Each structure stands twice: as C-alpha cells, then as structure tokens.
C-alpha atoms as one frame of an Amber mdcrd trajectory, in Angstrom:
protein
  60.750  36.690 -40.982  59.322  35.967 -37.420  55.515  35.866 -37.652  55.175
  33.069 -35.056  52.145  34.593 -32.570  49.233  32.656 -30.385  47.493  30.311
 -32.434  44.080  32.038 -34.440  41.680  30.349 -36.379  42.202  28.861 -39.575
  40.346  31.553 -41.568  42.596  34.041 -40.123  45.726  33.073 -39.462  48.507
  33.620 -41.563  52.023  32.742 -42.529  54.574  35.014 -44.042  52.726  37.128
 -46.706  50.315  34.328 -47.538  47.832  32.027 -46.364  48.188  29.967 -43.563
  49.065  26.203 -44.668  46.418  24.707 -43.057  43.762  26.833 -44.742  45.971
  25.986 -48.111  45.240  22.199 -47.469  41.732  22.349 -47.135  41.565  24.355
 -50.354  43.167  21.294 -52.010  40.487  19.081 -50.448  37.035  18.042 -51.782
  34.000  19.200 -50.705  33.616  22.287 -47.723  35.793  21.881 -44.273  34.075
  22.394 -41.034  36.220  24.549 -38.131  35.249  24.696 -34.807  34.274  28.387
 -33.815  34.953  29.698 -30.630  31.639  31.056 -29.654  29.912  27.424 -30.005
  28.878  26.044 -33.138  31.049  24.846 -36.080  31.457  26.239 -39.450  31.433
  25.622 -42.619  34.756  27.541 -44.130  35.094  28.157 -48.236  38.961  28.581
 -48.908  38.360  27.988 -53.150  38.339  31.173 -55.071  34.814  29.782 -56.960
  33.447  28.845 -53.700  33.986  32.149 -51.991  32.762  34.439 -55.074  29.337
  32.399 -55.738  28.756  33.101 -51.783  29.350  36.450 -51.865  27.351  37.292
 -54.793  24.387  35.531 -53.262  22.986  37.978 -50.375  19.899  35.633 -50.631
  21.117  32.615 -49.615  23.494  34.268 -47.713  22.870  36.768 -44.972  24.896
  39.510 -43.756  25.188  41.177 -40.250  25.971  38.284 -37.688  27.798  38.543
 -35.211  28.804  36.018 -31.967  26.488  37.784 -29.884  23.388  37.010 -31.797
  23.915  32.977 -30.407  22.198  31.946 -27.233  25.316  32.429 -24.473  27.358
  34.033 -27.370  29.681  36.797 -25.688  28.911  40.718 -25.208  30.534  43.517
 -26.126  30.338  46.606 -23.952  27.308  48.123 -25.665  29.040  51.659 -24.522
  31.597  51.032 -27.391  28.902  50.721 -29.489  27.294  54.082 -31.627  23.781
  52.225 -31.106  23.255  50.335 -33.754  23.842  49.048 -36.989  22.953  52.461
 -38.743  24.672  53.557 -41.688  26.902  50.432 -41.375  26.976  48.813 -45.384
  28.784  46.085 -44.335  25.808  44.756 -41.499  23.307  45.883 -43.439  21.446
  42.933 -45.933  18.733  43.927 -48.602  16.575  46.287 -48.476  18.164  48.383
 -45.872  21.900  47.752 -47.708  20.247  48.454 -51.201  18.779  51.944 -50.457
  22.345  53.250 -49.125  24.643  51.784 -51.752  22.333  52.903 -54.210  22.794
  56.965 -52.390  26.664  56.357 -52.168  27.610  54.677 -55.105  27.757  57.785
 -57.696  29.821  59.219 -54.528  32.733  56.770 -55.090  33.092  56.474 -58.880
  36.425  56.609 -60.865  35.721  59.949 -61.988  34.305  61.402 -58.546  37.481
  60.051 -56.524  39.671  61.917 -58.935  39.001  65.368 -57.413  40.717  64.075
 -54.743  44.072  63.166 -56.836  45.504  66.241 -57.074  45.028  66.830 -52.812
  46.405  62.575 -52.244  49.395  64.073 -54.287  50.209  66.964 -51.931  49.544
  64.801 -48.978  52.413  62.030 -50.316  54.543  64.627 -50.904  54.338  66.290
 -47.476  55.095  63.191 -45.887  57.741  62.634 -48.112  59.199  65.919 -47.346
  58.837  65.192 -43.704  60.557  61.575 -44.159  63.568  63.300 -46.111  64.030
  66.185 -43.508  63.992  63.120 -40.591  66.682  61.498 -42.402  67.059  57.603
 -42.114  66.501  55.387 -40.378  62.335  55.632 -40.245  59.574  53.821 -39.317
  57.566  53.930 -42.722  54.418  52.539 -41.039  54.222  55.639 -38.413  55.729
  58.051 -41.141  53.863  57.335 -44.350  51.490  54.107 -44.546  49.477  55.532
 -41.684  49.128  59.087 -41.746  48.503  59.641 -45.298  45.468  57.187 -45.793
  43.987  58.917 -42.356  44.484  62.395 -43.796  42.784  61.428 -47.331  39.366
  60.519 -45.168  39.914  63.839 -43.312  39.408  65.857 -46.415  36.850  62.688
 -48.045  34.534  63.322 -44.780  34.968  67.233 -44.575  37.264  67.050 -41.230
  38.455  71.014 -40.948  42.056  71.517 -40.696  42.301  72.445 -37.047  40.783
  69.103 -35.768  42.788  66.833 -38.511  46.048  66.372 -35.879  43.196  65.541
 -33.004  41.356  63.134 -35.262  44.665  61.294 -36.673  46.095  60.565 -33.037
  42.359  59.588 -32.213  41.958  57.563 -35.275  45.763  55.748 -34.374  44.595
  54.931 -30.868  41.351  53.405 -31.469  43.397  50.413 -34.099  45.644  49.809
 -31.413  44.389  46.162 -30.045  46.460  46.697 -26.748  44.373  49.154 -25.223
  42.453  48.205 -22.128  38.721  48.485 -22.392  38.211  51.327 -20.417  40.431
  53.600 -22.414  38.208  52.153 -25.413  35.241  52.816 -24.153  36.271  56.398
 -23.658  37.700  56.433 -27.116  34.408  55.542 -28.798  32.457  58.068 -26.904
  34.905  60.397 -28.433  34.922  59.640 -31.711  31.145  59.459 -31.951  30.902
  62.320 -30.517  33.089  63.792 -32.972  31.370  62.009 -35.802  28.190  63.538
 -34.443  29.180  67.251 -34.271  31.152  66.927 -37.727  27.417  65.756 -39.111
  26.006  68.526 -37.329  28.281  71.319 -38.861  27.834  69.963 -42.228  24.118
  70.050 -41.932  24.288  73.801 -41.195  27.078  74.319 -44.047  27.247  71.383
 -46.403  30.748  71.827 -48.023  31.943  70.073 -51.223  33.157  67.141 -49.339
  31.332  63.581 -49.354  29.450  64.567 -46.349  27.806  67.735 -47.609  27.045
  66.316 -51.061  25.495  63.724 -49.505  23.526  65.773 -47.331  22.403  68.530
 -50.232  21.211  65.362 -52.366  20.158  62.915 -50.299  19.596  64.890 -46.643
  16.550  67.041 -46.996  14.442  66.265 -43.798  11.080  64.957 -44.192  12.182
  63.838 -47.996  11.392  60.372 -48.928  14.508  58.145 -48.842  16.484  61.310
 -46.716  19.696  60.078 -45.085  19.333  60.528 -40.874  21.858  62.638 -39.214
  22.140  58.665 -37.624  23.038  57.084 -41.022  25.825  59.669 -42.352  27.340
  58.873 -38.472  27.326  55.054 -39.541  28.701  55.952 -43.074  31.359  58.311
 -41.805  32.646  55.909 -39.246  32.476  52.929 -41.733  34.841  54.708 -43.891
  37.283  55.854 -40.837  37.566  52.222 -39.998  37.491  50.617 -43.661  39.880
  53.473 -45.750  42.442  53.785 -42.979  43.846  50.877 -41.802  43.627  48.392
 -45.161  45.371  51.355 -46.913  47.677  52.014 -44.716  48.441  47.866 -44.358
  48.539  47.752 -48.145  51.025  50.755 -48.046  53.692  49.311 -45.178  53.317
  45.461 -46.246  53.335  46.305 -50.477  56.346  48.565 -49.529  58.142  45.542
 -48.001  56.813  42.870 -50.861  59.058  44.984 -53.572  61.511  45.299 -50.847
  62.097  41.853 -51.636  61.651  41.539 -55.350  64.049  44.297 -56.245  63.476
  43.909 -59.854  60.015  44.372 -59.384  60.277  47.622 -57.605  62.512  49.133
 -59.818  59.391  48.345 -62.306  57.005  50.176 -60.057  59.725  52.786 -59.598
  60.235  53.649 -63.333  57.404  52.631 -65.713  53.609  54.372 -64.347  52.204
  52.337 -66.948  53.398  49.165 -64.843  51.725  50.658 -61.449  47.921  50.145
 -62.073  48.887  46.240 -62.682  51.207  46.046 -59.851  48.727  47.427 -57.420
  45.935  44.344 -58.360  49.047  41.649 -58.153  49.813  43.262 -54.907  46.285
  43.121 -53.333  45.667  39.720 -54.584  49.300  38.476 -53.358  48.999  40.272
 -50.368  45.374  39.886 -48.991  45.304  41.740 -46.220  42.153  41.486 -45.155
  41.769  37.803 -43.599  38.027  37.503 -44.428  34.715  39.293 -44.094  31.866
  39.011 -41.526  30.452  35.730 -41.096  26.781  34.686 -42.657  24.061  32.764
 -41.722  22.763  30.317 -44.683  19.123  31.530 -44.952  17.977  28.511 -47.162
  19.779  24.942 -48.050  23.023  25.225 -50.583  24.607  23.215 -51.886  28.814
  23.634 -52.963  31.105  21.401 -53.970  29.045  18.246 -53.057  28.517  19.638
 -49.437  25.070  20.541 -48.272  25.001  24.081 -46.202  22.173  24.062 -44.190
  19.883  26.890 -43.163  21.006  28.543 -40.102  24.520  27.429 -40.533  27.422
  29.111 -40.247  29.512  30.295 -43.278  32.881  31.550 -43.098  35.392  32.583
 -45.735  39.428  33.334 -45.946  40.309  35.365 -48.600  44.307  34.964 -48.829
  43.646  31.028 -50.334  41.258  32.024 -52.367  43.315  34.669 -53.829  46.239
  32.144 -54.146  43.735  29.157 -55.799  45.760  27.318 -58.644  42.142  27.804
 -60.602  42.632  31.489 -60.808  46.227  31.885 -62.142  49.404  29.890 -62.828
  52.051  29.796 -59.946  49.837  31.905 -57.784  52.069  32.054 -54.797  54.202
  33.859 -56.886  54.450  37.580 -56.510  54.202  38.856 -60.551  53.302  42.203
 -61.311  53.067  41.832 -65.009  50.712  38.979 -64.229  47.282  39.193 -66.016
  44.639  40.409 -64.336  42.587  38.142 -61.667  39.285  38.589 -60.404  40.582
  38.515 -57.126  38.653  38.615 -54.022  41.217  41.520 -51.859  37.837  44.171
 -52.242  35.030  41.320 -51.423  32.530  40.186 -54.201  28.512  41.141 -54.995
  26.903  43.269 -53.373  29.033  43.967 -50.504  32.151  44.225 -52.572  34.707
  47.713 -51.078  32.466  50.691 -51.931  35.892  52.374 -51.745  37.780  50.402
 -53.987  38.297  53.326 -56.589  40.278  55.550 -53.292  42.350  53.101 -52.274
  43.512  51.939 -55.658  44.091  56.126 -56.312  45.691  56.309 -53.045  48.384
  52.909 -53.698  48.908  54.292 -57.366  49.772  57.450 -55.807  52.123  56.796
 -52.611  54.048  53.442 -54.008  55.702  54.981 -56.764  56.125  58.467 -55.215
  58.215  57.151 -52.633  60.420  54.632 -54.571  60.722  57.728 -56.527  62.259
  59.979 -53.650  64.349  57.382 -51.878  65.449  54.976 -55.047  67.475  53.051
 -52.393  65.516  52.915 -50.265  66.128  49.324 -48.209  65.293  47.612 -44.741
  66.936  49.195 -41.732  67.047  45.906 -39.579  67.242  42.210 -40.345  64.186
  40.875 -42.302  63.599  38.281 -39.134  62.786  41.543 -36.849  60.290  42.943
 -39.068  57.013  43.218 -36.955  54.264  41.532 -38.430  50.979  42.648 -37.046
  49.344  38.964 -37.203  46.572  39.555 -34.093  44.907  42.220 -35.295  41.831
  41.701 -37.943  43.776  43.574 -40.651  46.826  41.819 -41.797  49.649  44.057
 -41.781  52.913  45.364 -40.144  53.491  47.263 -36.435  56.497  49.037 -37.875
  58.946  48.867 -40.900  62.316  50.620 -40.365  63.591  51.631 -43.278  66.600
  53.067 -44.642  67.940  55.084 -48.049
C-alpha cells in the first residue's frame, strides 16, 4: 500500500499500519534518543513501552499542557481559532485544575453509565447499514460508516437535538479536514463555539438526560462550591467532539481494512461475539492510531534508562513502538486477536489516560461485527496500493476505503 507522504517527525510518522522504522530502531537502542524539534530545542523521545507508561503515570515529574508557543520565538496560532483558553480542556489541564474535573466526569463515563447508550449506538449502526445496503456497492466506508456514526453517538452523548445533528456532522467533518485554508477555519471555530455555547445555554435552562444536563443538575448549580462554568462544559463538550470522533471513526475505517487482510481473523470477529471484546484491544494496540500525546516539560531531574532528563526539557512519546515493544508480547508486529491481553498504551496511561475509553470500546464492539455481519463478503473495491492512507493528519487513519460486497 502507498503511504509514501512528506517526511514528519520520528514520533509521528508512520509506515504501513505500524511504526515508523526509524522510531523501531531507537526502541532497540539503549538509553533515551534525542530528535530535533521543529520549533527549536531538541527532545528527548521514549519509544519503550516501560519508558512511556512510567512517564505518563508521573504528572509530577511530568507536566502537561505545552505547547510550541509557550518557547521564546515559538510560532502562533491565530488566537481567533482559539475558544479562549484552556478551560474545560482535560488533556492541558495538570493537577489541581485536571483533578477537580476528572474527578466530576469520571462516574459520567463508567462501563455501566455508557451502556444506556448501547441500545441508541445499535440503531445508529444499523441505519447506516441500511443506508450502505440501499447505495449498493461500491462505497466509501470511511464517508458512509466510520465517520458518521462515531459523530452521531456524541450528538446524542452531548444532548445535540435532532434538527441541528445534519448541521453539526457536516460542521464537525469540515473542521478535521487539514486542507482547509485558515480563513475558512477561523470561521469554522467561531461556529462551532458558538454552537457549543448556545447548546450549554439550552441545557442550562432544560438539563436533559444527556451528559451535559447531568452534569449540569450535579455539578452546575451557580454559586456552589466546585460548580462547573458555563466556560468549562464548552471545553468538555468540545474535547469530546474532537477526541470521540475522529479516533473512532480511524479505528472503524483502518480496523475494517486490518481484517480485510487477515480473512481468517474477520470471519472470527464476524461469527464468535465472545471473540470481539479481545479483538478490539489487539486491534487498538496493533493499530495505534493515535501517534502520541501532547508533549511535557520535565518539572524536576529523571532519570530512565541510564539517561538523565533534565528539568525544563522536552519529553516526547510515540505510542505505535511502544505498543509493538518485544517486552510486552511475543511477535508483536503480528496482528493476533486471540492474543492475551496487553497493557497497551492506544488510550494513554495515569492520569490522563482516554476518559472515553468505555464509548469507544462500546462503539468498535458494536459497528465491527455488525457490518461483517450484513455484508459477509464484504472486500476492497480497488487495489490495496490505492488505498488512501491519511498519514499528515495527527490521527492516523484512512481518507477513504472503497469497499465492495
């Protein structure tokens, strides 16, 4: 398959469905690489499974929420892309700030919370199933199913009515397309804000049973000590537009296309739900979508692997190798879905490990075997070399997968 693009830095590039090989041979080496970063100084970069999990369980050595433009002469964004600030945001947030939200959302996402939503992901898989079946082949699976159907499970998660869901899908869609000009993403943030805003604002005057207006009737009081801001349920709801749509929908289009080459495999997925929960953990470890996290700032003196991280320095992190570390599991560039479990990295580590982990694992338990299900043969529509790999954006996954049954 072609996946040849411009060249990107070793902690996120990739090659085929794994790791790049350069960030594969520093894993094998001793000690902790340094990269060169372009916004100035070098890095330190942890590519061992160990490595990465001991520095993201400690937030206090490690600290979150940097970004290029906190160096002297480090590059701006356009601040009117911005909501403001850092509000609401988990994933810039260290402790205390980060501690008093997770501790509000947590009980929001468990196991047993997430599955009221079940029986609605089901009816949303089928529609689009439905929809894929009346189209007829050949269709593009990413547009058709692995993108709509995460986008529409954080419609009814946040409380988005019915009437604005076709508005806030296309909206959603446009703002993770990386070849938009900054104008038209300026506008596009101003929108969705905007939207965020007013969908924060309705709740408050009619909290519903969604995640916003539970949030709001036990945590949203005004004047109440520890009361979420109408400023911090904007920062959570646009945290989980942008984290629970496009890793699902990656997971969805790119897992689709792993089984599409291990046949067995997906017949295993097809026929035996007790084979699904396994196969989803092989297939986020295998796959790794997400390249690595944000970068963090050493706050005291560490040491790792004989290599001394000094305060101030910079740490980065690629979670594919680690994921694919000999230490963790035999053969690990091997896709196995009977594997044994891993304590793979896919969701993060510590404290600022995927909040939503419970959804998307629902959501990939749901759609994978659903629509091997529907369309048993199902297959690729075009050569594998013209599959289109979506290698430049921050979330590894596919532009479109043409598929056939």
């Amino acid at each position: 398959m072609t996946t040849t693009e411009n060249p990107r830095p070793v902690e996120l590039a990739r090659t085929g469905f794994g790791p790049a090989p350069d960030a594969e041979a520093l894993r094998a080496q001793r000690g902790v690489a340094r990269v060169p970063t372009p916004f100035g100084p070098q890095a330190h970069l942890l590519t061992r499974h160990a490595d990465v999990r001991r520095m993201l369980g400690d937030a206090e050595s490690f600290r979150n929420g940097w970004g290029p433009e906190n160096l002297p002469g480090g590059p701006r964004r356009d601040p009117r892309q911005l909501s403001g600030d850092r509000t609401g945001n988990l994933l810039s947030l260290d402790p205390p700030d980060h501690t008093r939200l997770r501790r509000l959302l947590t009980p929001e996402f468990t196991v047993r919370r997430m599955r009221r939503l079940e029986p609605r992901i089901v009816e949303i898989v089928d529609e689009h199933l439905d929809a894929l079946e009346r189209q007829g082949p050949p269709a593009d699976l990413v547009a058709g199913y692995a993108l709509p159907i995460p986008s529409l499970v954080i419609c009814e998660l946040l409380g988005v009515p019915p009437a604005d869901q076709e508005e806030f899908q296309t909206r959603t869609a446009r703002q993770l397309d990386t070849t938009l000009g900054e104008q038209e993403k300026v506008e596009l943030a101003a929108e969705a804000l905007a939207y965020m805003q007013d969908l924060v604002a309705r709740a408050r005057r009619e909290p519903g049973e969604d995640l916003l207006g539970m949030l709001i009737r036990e945590h949203g009081s005004a004047g109440e000590d520890g009361a979420l801001t109408d400023a911090e349920l904007v920062g959570i709801a646009n945290l989980l537009l942008v984290a629970g749509h496009e890793t699902t929908s990656n997971m969805l289009a790119l897992g689709t296309l792993a089984l599409l080459r291990h046949p067995d495999q997906l017949a295993t997925v097809r026929d035996d739900p007790d084979a699904v929960p396994g196969a989803v953990e092989e297939l986020l470890r295998w796959l790794s979508i997400v390249n690595s996290g944000s970068p963090r700032l050493a706050a005291r003196d560490v040491e790792i692997d004989g290599s001394t991280i000094r305060a101030g320095e910079l740490v980065l992190f690629n979670l594919p190798a680690a994921n694919r570390d000999p230490e963790i599991t035999d053969d690990p560039d091997r896709l196995d879905i009977t594997r044994r479990a891993t304590n793979h990295v896919a969701f993060g580590h510590g404290i600022h490990h995927c909040l939503g982990a419970p959804l998307a694992r629902m959501e990939m338990r749901v759609a994978f075997p659903a629509l091997l299900r529907r369309f048993p043969d199902l297959r690729l529509a075009v050569p594998e070399d013209r599959v289109a790999w979506a290698t430049q954006k921050a979330i590894f996954g596919l532009e479109e997968l043409p598929v056939a049954w």
